[in-house]
Short mmCIF file of C-alpha atoms in Angstrom, two decimals:
data_model
loop_
_atom_site.label_atom_id
_atom_site.label_comp_id
_atom_site.label_asym_id
_atom_site.label_seq_id
_atom_site.Cartn_x
_atom_site.Cartn_y
_atom_site.Cartn_z
CA MET A 1 -14.97 -18.38 11.43
CA LYS A 2 -15.85 -17.46 15.04
CA ALA A 3 -14.14 -20.67 16.20
CA LEU A 4 -10.85 -18.95 15.39
CA ARG A 5 -11.49 -16.12 17.85
CA ASN A 6 -8.90 -16.16 20.63
CA SER A 7 -7.71 -19.60 19.55
CA VAL A 8 -4.19 -18.32 18.95
CA CYS A 9 -1.86 -15.88 20.72
CA ILE A 10 1.08 -13.75 19.78
CA VAL A 11 3.75 -14.90 22.25
CA GLY A 12 6.92 -13.25 20.92
CA VAL A 13 7.71 -10.07 19.00
CA ASP A 14 10.86 -8.19 18.11
CA GLU A 15 12.71 -6.26 15.48
CA SER A 16 16.17 -6.97 14.07
CA ASP A 17 19.11 -5.91 16.28
CA GLU A 18 19.25 -2.55 14.51
CA LEU A 19 16.97 -0.43 12.32
CA GLY A 20 17.98 2.38 10.00
CA THR A 21 20.88 2.67 7.56
CA LEU A 22 22.71 -0.65 7.74
CA PRO A 23 25.06 -1.15 4.77
CA HIS A 24 26.93 -3.76 6.80
CA LYS A 25 23.95 -6.12 7.04
CA SER A 26 22.37 -8.25 4.34
CA GLN A 27 18.63 -8.53 4.00
CA LEU A 28 18.83 -12.17 5.09
CA THR A 29 20.71 -11.12 8.23
CA LEU A 30 17.93 -8.69 9.16
CA HIS A 31 15.46 -11.55 8.71
CA LEU A 32 17.40 -14.00 10.86
CA GLU A 33 18.07 -11.49 13.64
CA ALA A 34 14.37 -10.70 13.82
CA VAL A 35 13.39 -14.37 14.06
CA ARG A 36 15.99 -15.11 16.72
CA ASN A 37 14.96 -12.05 18.74
CA ALA A 38 11.22 -12.76 18.54
CA VAL A 39 11.69 -16.42 19.44
CA ARG A 40 13.81 -15.38 22.43
CA ASP A 41 11.12 -12.88 23.43
CA ALA A 42 8.69 -15.82 23.49
CA GLY A 43 10.97 -17.93 25.68
CA LEU A 44 11.19 -20.49 22.87
CA THR A 45 14.01 -21.70 20.62
CA VAL A 46 14.44 -21.58 16.86
CA GLY A 47 14.21 -25.37 16.93
CA ASP A 48 10.64 -25.05 18.25
CA VAL A 49 9.50 -23.24 15.09
CA ASP A 50 7.62 -25.46 12.64
CA GLY A 51 5.69 -22.90 10.57
CA ILE A 52 7.24 -20.10 8.52
CA PHE A 53 5.24 -17.25 7.02
CA THR A 54 7.13 -14.65 5.04
CA ALA A 55 6.62 -12.32 2.10
CA GLY A 56 8.83 -10.50 -0.34
CA GLN A 57 11.97 -11.64 -2.04
CA HIS A 58 12.78 -14.65 0.11
CA SER A 59 10.57 -17.70 0.11
CA PRO A 60 9.68 -19.38 3.41
CA ALA A 61 11.86 -22.29 2.24
CA THR A 62 14.88 -19.97 2.05
CA ILE A 63 14.25 -18.68 5.55
CA GLY A 64 13.80 -22.25 6.80
CA GLU A 65 17.06 -23.35 5.25
CA ALA A 66 18.93 -20.31 6.54
CA LEU A 67 17.62 -21.05 10.03
CA GLY A 68 18.49 -24.73 9.68
CA ILE A 69 14.95 -26.00 10.28
CA THR A 70 12.43 -27.98 8.20
CA PRO A 71 9.03 -26.30 8.61
CA ARG A 72 5.95 -28.45 8.07
CA TYR A 73 3.84 -25.41 7.23
CA VAL A 74 4.87 -22.63 4.87
CA ASP A 75 3.18 -19.54 3.51
CA GLY A 76 4.63 -16.95 1.15
CA THR A 77 1.59 -14.76 0.52
CA THR A 78 2.97 -11.65 -1.13
CA VAL A 79 0.41 -8.96 -1.90
CA GLY A 80 2.34 -5.95 -0.69
CA GLY A 81 3.26 -4.57 2.70
CA CYS A 82 0.19 -5.95 4.51
CA SER A 83 1.16 -9.51 3.63
CA PHE A 84 2.49 -10.04 7.17
CA ILE A 85 -0.77 -8.89 8.71
CA ILE A 86 -2.64 -11.25 6.39
CA MET A 87 -0.29 -14.10 7.26
CA VAL A 88 -1.01 -13.72 10.99
CA GLY A 89 -4.56 -14.65 10.03
CA HIS A 90 -3.26 -17.59 8.03
CA ALA A 91 -1.11 -18.67 10.99
CA VAL A 92 -4.19 -18.54 13.23
CA ALA A 93 -6.01 -20.97 10.96
CA ALA A 94 -3.01 -23.28 10.59
CA LEU A 95 -2.33 -23.36 14.34
CA HIS A 96 -6.01 -23.78 15.18
CA HIS A 97 -6.16 -26.93 13.09
CA GLY A 98 -2.86 -28.28 14.43
CA LEU A 99 -1.12 -28.00 11.08
CA CYS A 100 1.81 -26.50 12.97
CA ASP A 101 2.53 -25.67 16.62
CA VAL A 102 4.87 -22.65 16.60
CA ALA A 103 4.44 -20.16 13.75
CA VAL A 104 6.78 -17.32 12.91
CA VAL A 105 5.66 -14.48 10.64
CA CYS A 106 8.90 -12.82 9.64
CA HIS A 107 10.29 -9.96 7.58
CA GLY A 108 13.67 -8.56 6.69
CA GLU A 109 14.33 -5.90 4.10
CA SER A 110 17.41 -3.92 3.14
CA GLY A 111 15.14 -1.29 1.64
CA ARG A 112 17.59 1.58 1.97
CA SER A 113 20.99 -0.02 1.51
CA GLY A 114 20.04 -2.79 -0.92
CA VAL A 115 22.43 -5.37 0.54
CA GLY A 116 21.79 -8.93 -0.66
CA VAL A 117 18.63 -8.06 -2.57
CA SER A 118 17.09 -9.01 -5.91
CA PRO A 119 14.24 -7.48 -7.94
CA ARG A 120 11.04 -8.77 -6.50
CA ARG A 121 8.08 -7.26 -8.22
CA ASP A 122 6.02 -8.50 -11.13
CA THR A 123 6.58 -5.64 -13.57
CA ALA A 124 4.91 -7.08 -16.67
CA LEU A 125 1.70 -5.03 -16.64
CA PRO A 126 3.19 -1.71 -15.47
CA GLY A 127 6.03 -2.23 -17.94
CA GLN A 128 3.55 -2.38 -20.83
CA TYR A 129 0.99 0.22 -19.75
CA GLU A 130 2.60 2.64 -17.27
CA ALA A 131 6.39 2.87 -17.45
CA PRO A 132 6.35 4.74 -20.80
CA PHE A 133 4.60 7.63 -19.04
CA GLY A 134 7.15 8.11 -16.26
CA PHE A 135 5.48 6.14 -13.50
CA GLY A 136 7.80 4.39 -11.09
CA GLY A 137 7.33 3.59 -7.42
CA ALA A 138 4.59 4.10 -4.92
CA PRO A 139 4.63 7.93 -4.73
CA THR A 140 3.69 8.17 -8.42
CA TYR A 141 0.53 6.18 -7.71
CA PHE A 142 -0.64 6.94 -4.18
CA GLY A 143 -0.72 10.65 -5.05
CA MET A 144 -3.52 9.94 -7.54
CA ILE A 145 -5.67 8.62 -4.68
CA THR A 146 -4.79 11.72 -2.67
CA THR A 147 -5.49 14.28 -5.41
CA ARG A 148 -8.86 12.69 -6.15
CA HIS A 149 -9.75 12.66 -2.43
CA MET A 150 -8.97 16.38 -2.23
CA HIS A 151 -11.19 16.98 -5.25
CA GLU A 152 -14.15 14.92 -3.97
CA TYR A 153 -14.04 15.85 -0.27
CA GLY A 154 -12.07 19.11 -0.05
CA THR A 155 -9.31 17.62 2.11
CA THR A 156 -6.38 20.00 2.25
CA LEU A 157 -2.61 19.72 2.16
CA GLU A 158 -2.61 21.05 5.74
CA GLN A 159 -4.83 18.18 6.88
CA TRP A 160 -2.55 15.57 5.33
CA ALA A 161 0.44 17.35 6.94
CA GLN A 162 -1.27 17.10 10.34
CA VAL A 163 -1.12 13.30 10.03
CA ALA A 164 2.68 13.54 9.83
CA VAL A 165 2.81 16.03 12.72
CA SER A 166 0.61 13.91 15.01
CA THR A 167 2.52 10.74 14.19
CA ARG A 168 5.85 12.44 14.89
CA GLU A 169 4.72 13.12 18.46
CA TRP A 170 4.69 9.37 19.06
CA ALA A 171 8.09 8.88 17.40
CA ARG A 172 9.54 11.37 19.86
CA LEU A 173 8.61 8.88 22.61
CA ASN A 174 10.06 5.81 20.82
CA PRO A 175 13.83 5.34 21.31
CA LYS A 176 13.94 3.16 18.19
CA ALA A 177 12.33 5.74 15.91
CA LYS A 178 14.48 7.35 13.23
CA SER A 179 12.92 10.84 13.12
CA ARG A 180 12.39 12.27 16.59
CA GLU A 181 12.64 16.06 16.25
CA PRO A 182 9.44 18.08 16.70
CA LEU A 183 7.56 18.68 13.47
CA THR A 184 5.17 21.43 12.36
CA ILE A 185 2.64 21.63 9.54
CA ALA A 186 4.70 24.42 7.95
CA GLU A 187 7.77 22.19 7.92
CA VAL A 188 5.85 19.46 6.13
CA LEU A 189 4.42 21.87 3.56
CA ASN A 190 7.83 23.46 2.95
CA SER A 191 9.74 20.19 2.70
CA ARG A 192 11.08 19.18 -0.70
CA PRO A 193 8.31 18.67 -3.29
CA VAL A 194 8.57 15.16 -4.70
CA VAL A 195 5.41 14.64 -6.74
CA TYR A 196 2.34 16.81 -6.15
CA PRO A 197 0.51 16.47 -3.80
CA PHE A 198 3.42 14.97 -1.83
CA ASN A 199 6.36 16.74 -0.28
CA ILE A 200 9.03 14.46 1.16
CA LEU A 201 7.54 14.62 4.68
CA ASN A 202 4.22 13.23 3.41
CA ILE A 203 6.10 10.07 2.41
CA CYS A 204 7.43 7.31 4.68
CA LEU A 205 11.04 6.72 5.57
CA VAL A 206 13.20 4.28 3.64
CA THR A 207 15.19 2.11 6.05
CA ASP A 208 16.78 -1.28 6.56
CA ALA A 209 14.89 -3.32 9.12
CA GLY A 210 13.55 -6.71 10.12
CA GLY A 211 10.74 -7.85 12.38
CA ALA A 212 9.08 -11.06 13.45
CA VAL A 213 6.07 -12.29 15.40
CA VAL A 214 5.74 -15.74 17.01
CA LEU A 215 2.35 -17.38 17.52
CA THR A 216 1.10 -20.49 19.30
CA ARG A 217 -2.28 -21.87 20.27
CA ALA A 218 -3.66 -20.16 23.37
CA ASP A 219 -3.11 -23.12 25.70
CA ARG A 220 0.62 -23.11 24.94
CA ALA A 221 0.82 -19.33 25.29
CA ARG A 222 0.60 -19.73 29.06
CA ASP A 223 4.03 -21.38 29.08
CA CYS A 224 5.69 -18.51 27.21
CA ARG A 225 7.63 -15.66 28.75
CA LYS A 226 5.27 -12.76 28.26
CA LYS A 227 1.63 -11.89 28.74
CA PRO A 228 -0.21 -13.46 25.77
CA VAL A 229 -1.78 -11.26 23.11
CA TYR A 230 -4.95 -12.87 21.72
CA VAL A 231 -5.78 -12.70 18.06
CA ARG A 232 -9.52 -12.05 18.26
CA GLY A 233 -10.08 -11.42 14.60
CA ALA A 234 -8.28 -11.48 11.28
CA GLY A 235 -9.31 -10.38 7.79
CA GLU A 236 -7.89 -9.94 4.33
CA ALA A 237 -8.99 -8.93 0.83
CA THR A 238 -7.59 -7.68 -2.44
CA GLU A 239 -9.18 -5.39 -5.03
CA HIS A 240 -6.58 -4.47 -7.63
CA VAL A 241 -2.89 -4.09 -8.30
CA MET A 242 -2.92 -1.61 -11.19
CA LEU A 243 -4.45 1.61 -9.88
CA THR A 244 -6.58 2.08 -13.01
CA GLN A 245 -8.51 -1.01 -11.91
CA MET A 246 -9.58 0.39 -8.52
CA ARG A 247 -13.35 0.87 -8.56
CA THR A 248 -13.13 4.35 -7.06
CA LEU A 249 -9.84 5.96 -6.08
CA THR A 250 -11.12 7.40 -2.83
CA PHE A 251 -12.48 4.26 -1.16
CA SER A 252 -10.71 0.96 -0.56
CA GLU A 253 -13.05 -1.96 -1.12
CA ALA A 254 -10.29 -4.33 0.00
CA THR A 255 -10.08 -2.50 3.33
CA ARG A 256 -13.83 -2.57 3.80
CA LEU A 257 -13.99 -6.33 3.24
CA SER A 258 -10.92 -7.08 5.34
CA GLY A 259 -12.13 -4.97 8.24
CA ALA A 260 -15.63 -6.42 8.17
CA LYS A 261 -14.26 -9.96 8.31
CA ALA A 262 -11.90 -9.20 11.20
CA PHE A 263 -14.58 -7.37 13.20
CA ALA A 264 -17.07 -10.22 12.66
CA MET A 265 -14.56 -12.85 13.77
CA ALA A 266 -13.69 -10.74 16.81
CA GLY A 267 -17.24 -9.74 17.68
CA VAL A 268 -16.29 -6.05 18.06
CA THR A 269 -17.40 -2.70 16.74
CA HIS A 270 -15.53 0.50 15.92
CA THR A 271 -16.04 2.11 19.32
CA ASP A 272 -14.44 -0.80 21.21
CA PHE A 273 -10.81 0.04 20.36
CA ASN A 274 -8.32 1.84 22.66
CA HIS A 275 -5.50 1.81 20.14
CA ILE A 276 -5.13 1.76 16.36
CA MET A 277 -2.22 1.02 14.06
CA LEU A 278 -2.66 2.03 10.40
CA TYR A 279 -0.08 1.41 7.69
CA ASP A 280 1.29 4.86 6.89
CA ALA A 281 3.40 4.82 3.74
CA PHE A 282 1.80 8.21 2.98
CA THR A 283 0.01 10.76 5.16
CA SER A 284 -3.20 10.23 3.18
CA GLY A 285 -3.31 6.47 3.76
CA PRO A 286 -4.48 6.28 7.40
CA PRO A 287 -7.40 8.74 7.05
CA ILE A 288 -8.71 6.89 3.98
CA MET A 289 -8.31 3.57 5.79
CA LEU A 290 -10.46 4.83 8.67
CA GLU A 291 -13.11 5.84 6.13
CA SER A 292 -12.94 2.51 4.31
CA LEU A 293 -13.10 0.61 7.62
CA GLY A 294 -16.31 2.46 8.41
CA PHE A 295 -15.10 4.58 11.33
CA CYS A 296 -16.46 7.70 9.64
CA LYS A 297 -17.89 9.04 6.40
CA PRO A 298 -15.58 9.47 3.42
CA GLY A 299 -13.78 12.80 3.77
CA GLU A 300 -13.77 12.78 7.56
CA GLY A 301 -10.81 10.51 8.32
CA VAL A 302 -8.37 13.41 8.71
CA HIS A 303 -10.23 14.61 11.82
CA TYR A 304 -8.98 11.57 13.74
CA PHE A 305 -5.44 12.99 13.53
CA GLU A 306 -6.17 16.36 15.05
CA PRO A 307 -4.24 17.25 18.23
CA GLY A 308 -5.83 15.62 21.26
CA ARG A 309 -7.27 12.77 19.24
CA SER A 310 -4.57 10.47 17.80
CA THR A 311 -1.72 12.15 19.70
CA PRO A 312 -0.10 11.10 23.04
CA GLY A 313 -2.73 11.47 25.77
CA GLY A 314 -5.43 11.79 23.13
CA SER A 315 -8.83 10.16 22.89
CA LEU A 316 -7.83 7.46 20.36
CA PRO A 317 -4.08 6.93 19.92
CA ILE A 318 -2.97 6.04 16.39
CA ASN A 319 0.44 4.82 15.21
CA THR A 320 2.09 4.93 18.58
CA ASN A 321 5.45 3.68 17.31
CA GLY A 322 5.87 6.75 15.14
CA GLY A 323 4.72 4.93 12.03
CA GLY A 324 6.31 4.40 8.68
CA LEU A 325 6.45 8.17 8.55
CA SER A 326 8.80 8.63 11.53
CA TYR A 327 9.82 5.29 13.12
CA THR A 328 10.93 2.92 10.34
CA HIS A 329 9.80 1.74 6.91
CA SER A 330 11.79 -0.91 5.10
CA GLY A 331 9.49 -1.19 2.09
CA MET A 332 6.99 -3.82 3.23
CA TYR A 333 6.14 -2.33 6.62
CA GLY A 334 3.31 -4.57 7.81
CA ILE A 335 5.13 -6.57 10.53
CA PHE A 336 5.92 -3.44 12.51
CA PRO A 337 2.40 -2.27 13.46
CA ILE A 338 1.74 -5.82 14.72
CA ILE A 339 4.83 -5.66 16.96
CA GLU A 340 3.77 -2.28 18.36
CA ALA A 341 0.19 -3.39 19.04
CA ALA A 342 1.43 -6.47 20.90
CA ARG A 343 3.81 -4.36 22.98
CA GLN A 344 1.06 -1.86 23.84
CA LEU A 345 -1.27 -4.68 24.90
CA ARG A 346 1.48 -6.16 27.09
CA GLY A 347 2.13 -2.78 28.73
CA GLU A 348 5.76 -2.66 27.57
CA CYS A 349 5.84 0.71 25.85
CA GLY A 350 7.23 2.95 28.57
CA ALA A 351 6.93 6.63 27.74
CA ARG A 352 4.57 5.91 24.84
CA GLN A 353 2.35 3.41 26.70
CA VAL A 354 -1.37 3.90 26.09
CA PRO A 355 -2.93 3.62 29.58
CA GLY A 356 -5.36 0.72 29.94
CA CYS A 357 -4.75 -0.58 26.41
CA ARG A 358 -7.05 -3.61 26.01
CA LEU A 359 -8.15 -3.83 22.38
CA SER A 360 -6.02 -2.89 19.39
CA LEU A 361 -6.74 -2.66 15.68
CA VAL A 362 -4.00 -3.25 13.14
CA ASN A 363 -4.84 -2.44 9.53
CA GLY A 364 -2.43 -2.49 6.65
CA MET A 365 -2.47 -2.05 2.92
CA GLY A 366 -0.59 -3.75 0.16
CA GLY A 367 0.28 -1.72 -2.90
CA MET A 368 -1.97 1.29 -3.42
CA LEU A 369 -4.78 0.28 -1.04
CA SER A 370 -4.82 -2.69 -3.40
CA ALA A 371 -4.83 -5.35 -0.72
CA ALA A 372 -5.70 -5.14 2.95
CA GLY A 373 -5.06 -7.10 6.11
CA THR A 374 -6.75 -6.44 9.42
CA LEU A 375 -6.17 -7.82 12.92
CA VAL A 376 -8.11 -7.32 16.14
CA LEU A 377 -5.79 -8.00 19.07
CA SER A 378 -6.54 -8.12 22.79
CA ASN A 379 -4.82 -8.87 26.08
CA GLU A 380 -7.84 -10.69 27.45
CA ARG A 381 -10.06 -13.48 26.06
CA MET B 1 18.37 8.10 -31.81
CA GLU B 2 18.03 7.64 -28.09
CA LEU B 3 14.47 7.46 -26.83
CA ASP B 4 13.29 9.81 -24.11
CA ARG B 5 10.82 7.25 -22.80
CA PRO B 6 11.04 3.52 -22.07
CA LEU B 7 9.28 1.40 -24.64
CA PRO B 8 6.20 -0.48 -23.46
CA GLN B 9 7.35 -3.97 -22.62
CA PRO B 10 6.50 -6.74 -22.72
CA ILE B 11 3.84 -6.20 -25.36
CA THR B 12 1.58 -9.21 -25.00
CA PRO B 13 -0.44 -10.95 -27.72
CA GLU B 14 -3.84 -10.00 -26.33
CA ALA B 15 -2.80 -6.33 -26.41
CA ARG B 16 -1.60 -6.27 -29.99
CA PRO B 17 -4.76 -4.66 -31.46
CA TYR B 18 -4.29 -1.78 -28.99
CA TRP B 19 -0.69 -1.11 -29.98
CA GLU B 20 -1.35 -1.64 -33.69
CA GLY B 21 -4.24 0.81 -33.48
CA LEU B 22 -2.04 3.44 -31.87
CA ARG B 23 0.50 3.03 -34.69
CA GLU B 24 -2.34 4.05 -37.02
CA ARG B 25 -3.24 6.95 -34.68
CA LYS B 26 -6.41 5.25 -33.47
CA LEU B 27 -7.32 4.57 -29.85
CA MET B 28 -8.66 1.03 -30.01
CA LEU B 29 -10.34 -0.50 -26.96
CA PRO B 30 -11.53 -4.03 -26.15
CA ARG B 31 -15.21 -4.58 -25.48
CA CYS B 32 -17.13 -7.65 -24.32
CA ARG B 33 -19.62 -8.89 -26.90
CA GLN B 34 -21.79 -10.41 -24.13
CA CYS B 35 -22.25 -7.56 -21.65
CA ARG B 36 -21.18 -4.77 -24.05
CA ARG B 37 -18.86 -3.10 -21.55
CA ALA B 38 -15.52 -1.73 -22.67
CA PHE B 39 -12.53 -2.40 -20.43
CA PHE B 40 -8.80 -1.69 -20.18
CA TYR B 41 -6.22 -3.18 -19.97
CA PRO B 42 -6.87 -5.88 -22.59
CA ARG B 43 -7.37 -9.42 -21.38
CA VAL B 44 -8.97 -12.56 -22.75
CA LEU B 45 -11.82 -12.60 -20.23
CA CYS B 46 -14.23 -9.76 -19.61
CA PRO B 47 -13.53 -8.48 -16.08
CA PHE B 48 -17.24 -7.72 -15.61
CA CYS B 49 -19.12 -10.81 -16.81
CA HIS B 50 -16.15 -13.16 -17.38
CA ALA B 51 -17.22 -14.18 -20.86
CA GLY B 52 -14.39 -14.83 -23.28
CA ASP B 53 -15.88 -13.08 -26.33
CA ILE B 54 -13.93 -9.88 -26.97
CA GLU B 55 -14.18 -7.40 -29.86
CA TRP B 56 -12.27 -4.19 -30.54
CA PHE B 57 -13.66 -0.75 -31.40
CA GLN B 58 -12.28 2.72 -31.98
CA ALA B 59 -12.77 5.02 -29.00
CA SER B 60 -13.56 8.72 -29.37
CA GLY B 61 -10.32 9.75 -27.71
CA ARG B 62 -12.23 11.98 -25.32
CA GLY B 63 -12.34 11.66 -21.58
CA ARG B 64 -11.85 13.45 -18.30
CA LEU B 65 -8.84 13.77 -16.05
CA TYR B 66 -9.91 11.45 -13.25
CA SER B 67 -6.79 12.24 -11.24
CA PHE B 68 -3.24 13.50 -11.61
CA GLU B 69 0.11 14.11 -9.98
CA ILE B 70 2.91 16.49 -10.92
CA ALA B 71 6.38 14.95 -10.85
CA TYR B 72 9.25 17.18 -9.72
CA GLN B 73 11.87 14.49 -10.13
CA THR B 74 12.45 11.42 -12.26
CA PHE B 75 11.13 8.08 -11.04
CA ASN B 76 12.34 5.83 -13.81
CA LYS B 77 15.88 6.16 -15.20
CA ALA B 78 14.71 5.31 -18.70
CA PHE B 79 12.19 8.19 -18.66
CA LYS B 80 14.14 11.25 -19.76
CA VAL B 81 11.36 13.82 -20.12
CA LYS B 82 12.42 16.73 -17.93
CA PRO B 83 10.43 17.37 -14.77
CA PRO B 84 8.02 18.84 -13.99
CA TYR B 85 5.62 16.65 -15.94
CA VAL B 86 2.05 15.57 -15.28
CA LEU B 87 1.14 11.97 -14.51
CA ALA B 88 -2.47 11.45 -15.52
CA MET B 89 -5.20 8.90 -14.93
CA VAL B 90 -7.71 9.49 -17.69
CA GLU B 91 -11.24 8.11 -17.65
CA LEU B 92 -12.31 7.70 -21.27
CA GLU B 93 -15.90 8.56 -22.10
CA GLU B 94 -16.47 4.89 -22.93
CA GLY B 95 -15.67 4.00 -19.30
CA PRO B 96 -12.17 2.52 -18.96
CA ARG B 97 -9.33 4.32 -17.23
CA LEU B 98 -5.73 4.40 -18.35
CA MET B 99 -2.49 6.04 -17.28
CA SER B 100 -0.82 8.65 -19.44
CA ASN B 101 0.63 12.15 -19.30
CA LEU B 102 -1.25 15.44 -19.54
CA VAL B 103 0.57 17.69 -21.99
CA GLY B 104 -0.07 21.09 -23.49
CA ILE B 105 -0.61 22.81 -20.17
CA GLU B 106 1.58 24.34 -17.48
CA PRO B 107 2.33 21.65 -14.85
CA ASP B 108 0.82 23.74 -12.07
CA PRO B 109 -1.68 22.32 -9.55
CA ARG B 110 -3.56 25.63 -9.66
CA ARG B 111 -4.25 25.19 -13.38
CA ILE B 112 -4.97 21.47 -13.51
CA HIS B 113 -8.02 19.98 -11.83
CA CYS B 114 -9.73 16.63 -11.61
CA ASP B 115 -12.57 16.06 -14.11
CA MET B 116 -11.25 18.56 -16.64
CA PRO B 117 -12.06 17.36 -20.17
CA VAL B 118 -9.16 15.91 -22.15
CA ARG B 119 -8.56 14.41 -25.58
CA VAL B 120 -5.94 12.05 -26.93
CA VAL B 121 -2.90 13.15 -28.88
CA PHE B 122 -0.71 10.55 -30.53
CA HIS B 123 2.98 10.61 -29.73
CA THR B 124 5.22 8.58 -32.01
CA LEU B 125 8.10 6.97 -30.19
CA THR B 126 9.43 4.60 -32.87
CA ASP B 127 8.02 3.27 -36.13
CA GLN B 128 6.58 0.41 -34.07
CA VAL B 129 5.33 2.28 -31.02
CA THR B 130 3.03 5.28 -30.68
CA LEU B 131 1.78 6.36 -27.25
CA PRO B 132 -1.53 7.98 -26.32
CA LEU B 133 -0.96 11.26 -24.46
CA PHE B 134 -3.75 13.65 -23.48
CA GLU B 135 -4.24 17.38 -23.69
CA PRO B 136 -6.94 19.66 -22.25
CA ALA B 137 -9.99 19.61 -24.49
CA GLY B 138 -11.75 22.78 -23.36
CA SER B 139 -15.54 22.76 -23.42
CA ALA B 140 -15.97 21.83 -27.07
CA SER B 141 -16.11 18.13 -27.94
#
């Protein structure tokens, strides 16, 4: 496993041409724009791509055909929004062994406008055991995790709201973020109640967006346009899909396993990071991820989001793009924290640049903390 | 008559004893004959020891409210029960957890709390389908 450390680099990243409310663009268009833009960012051409890694409604074969190429390596791992984070790890292994030379992990989703989409989820088990009770969509599930956490550890609605407030400060510095007005705890708590314990501002945006990441072996990265971003470590794990099957609602075993694997491959510990990206579909997700990754004891994750800690200029910046909560969230968000981490490590982030960013952690979930993917990224070997 | 809830579908063969039990107002659960642990949802292999030797037994119907949410809007067009309603994850005293609704109590987060005792109530949807809902059980069992 350690042989994979620093074997592969991220050499190109970009989003689709636009993010937001795009009724004039199909989901496939968002996908193709993202691939073209990321490949251009790498100084490569679409014709150079020979490995396609994508999740969601479109198979890698569909993306290959739409691009007009014939990939010799394909991966369609679909375990929720972190699938793209997981597939970076898969691309590392494939590139390391020479099974392909230029890998693209790509995403496009018309999550808000629904243009050129089809139903994607396996609904057989929820249809039998959950739909008759009014469940439907992530907020009706992730709230269960949140309510139980409040019961076991005394976390408060104000502490969850602080996660949204701290994340918004970063969105204010990101020209591509959707929500950029200042935000207060009171505004979060007074926003429209959706499903207790969530008001609308505890829940991520719903947007149309695409994103892609290009990877090559490290020796080829030198020939690309930008400063290479090394993949030091990668991990993945799954625990459940149906929330009733989670061993304990307040701790993600998948995250623990995924993080441990990525840290071991990378040879790092928790205190080594300058920068952290955590999949934030809900305000309660990132604090529980920190706990499950072993940064702190269960119940203490919310403290990382206090002013002066995760915020601009703070001791450990988190979600510097503004997150799914304030920047963009198409449905399966996982490609976007990877793009932000790479940009931070390259020093490209302008007003939101973390000074001296050297080592970044990207952790995402699939479903309701059901699956996890973790990356340790660096700008030095 | 139009239903106010979507029917469970697809009902799968391995789950038939569960749904047939509910029709008779019994909460039937699968249990592994090898390791003796009850589990839910029904499947052909025990999720604990992976043996394929399953039996069914009648559960007490008692449990605790492991967690909950209170819906202020509808999340499923086929679900016509008016909000607010309580989404419940119940942990049965035999061990397994299942999703349901908590009924018979004001849908108010100040009145509902995790670990409160609950008991099953049977809600007939059609002559084929009865659902297990749960109500607060108080301190008496």
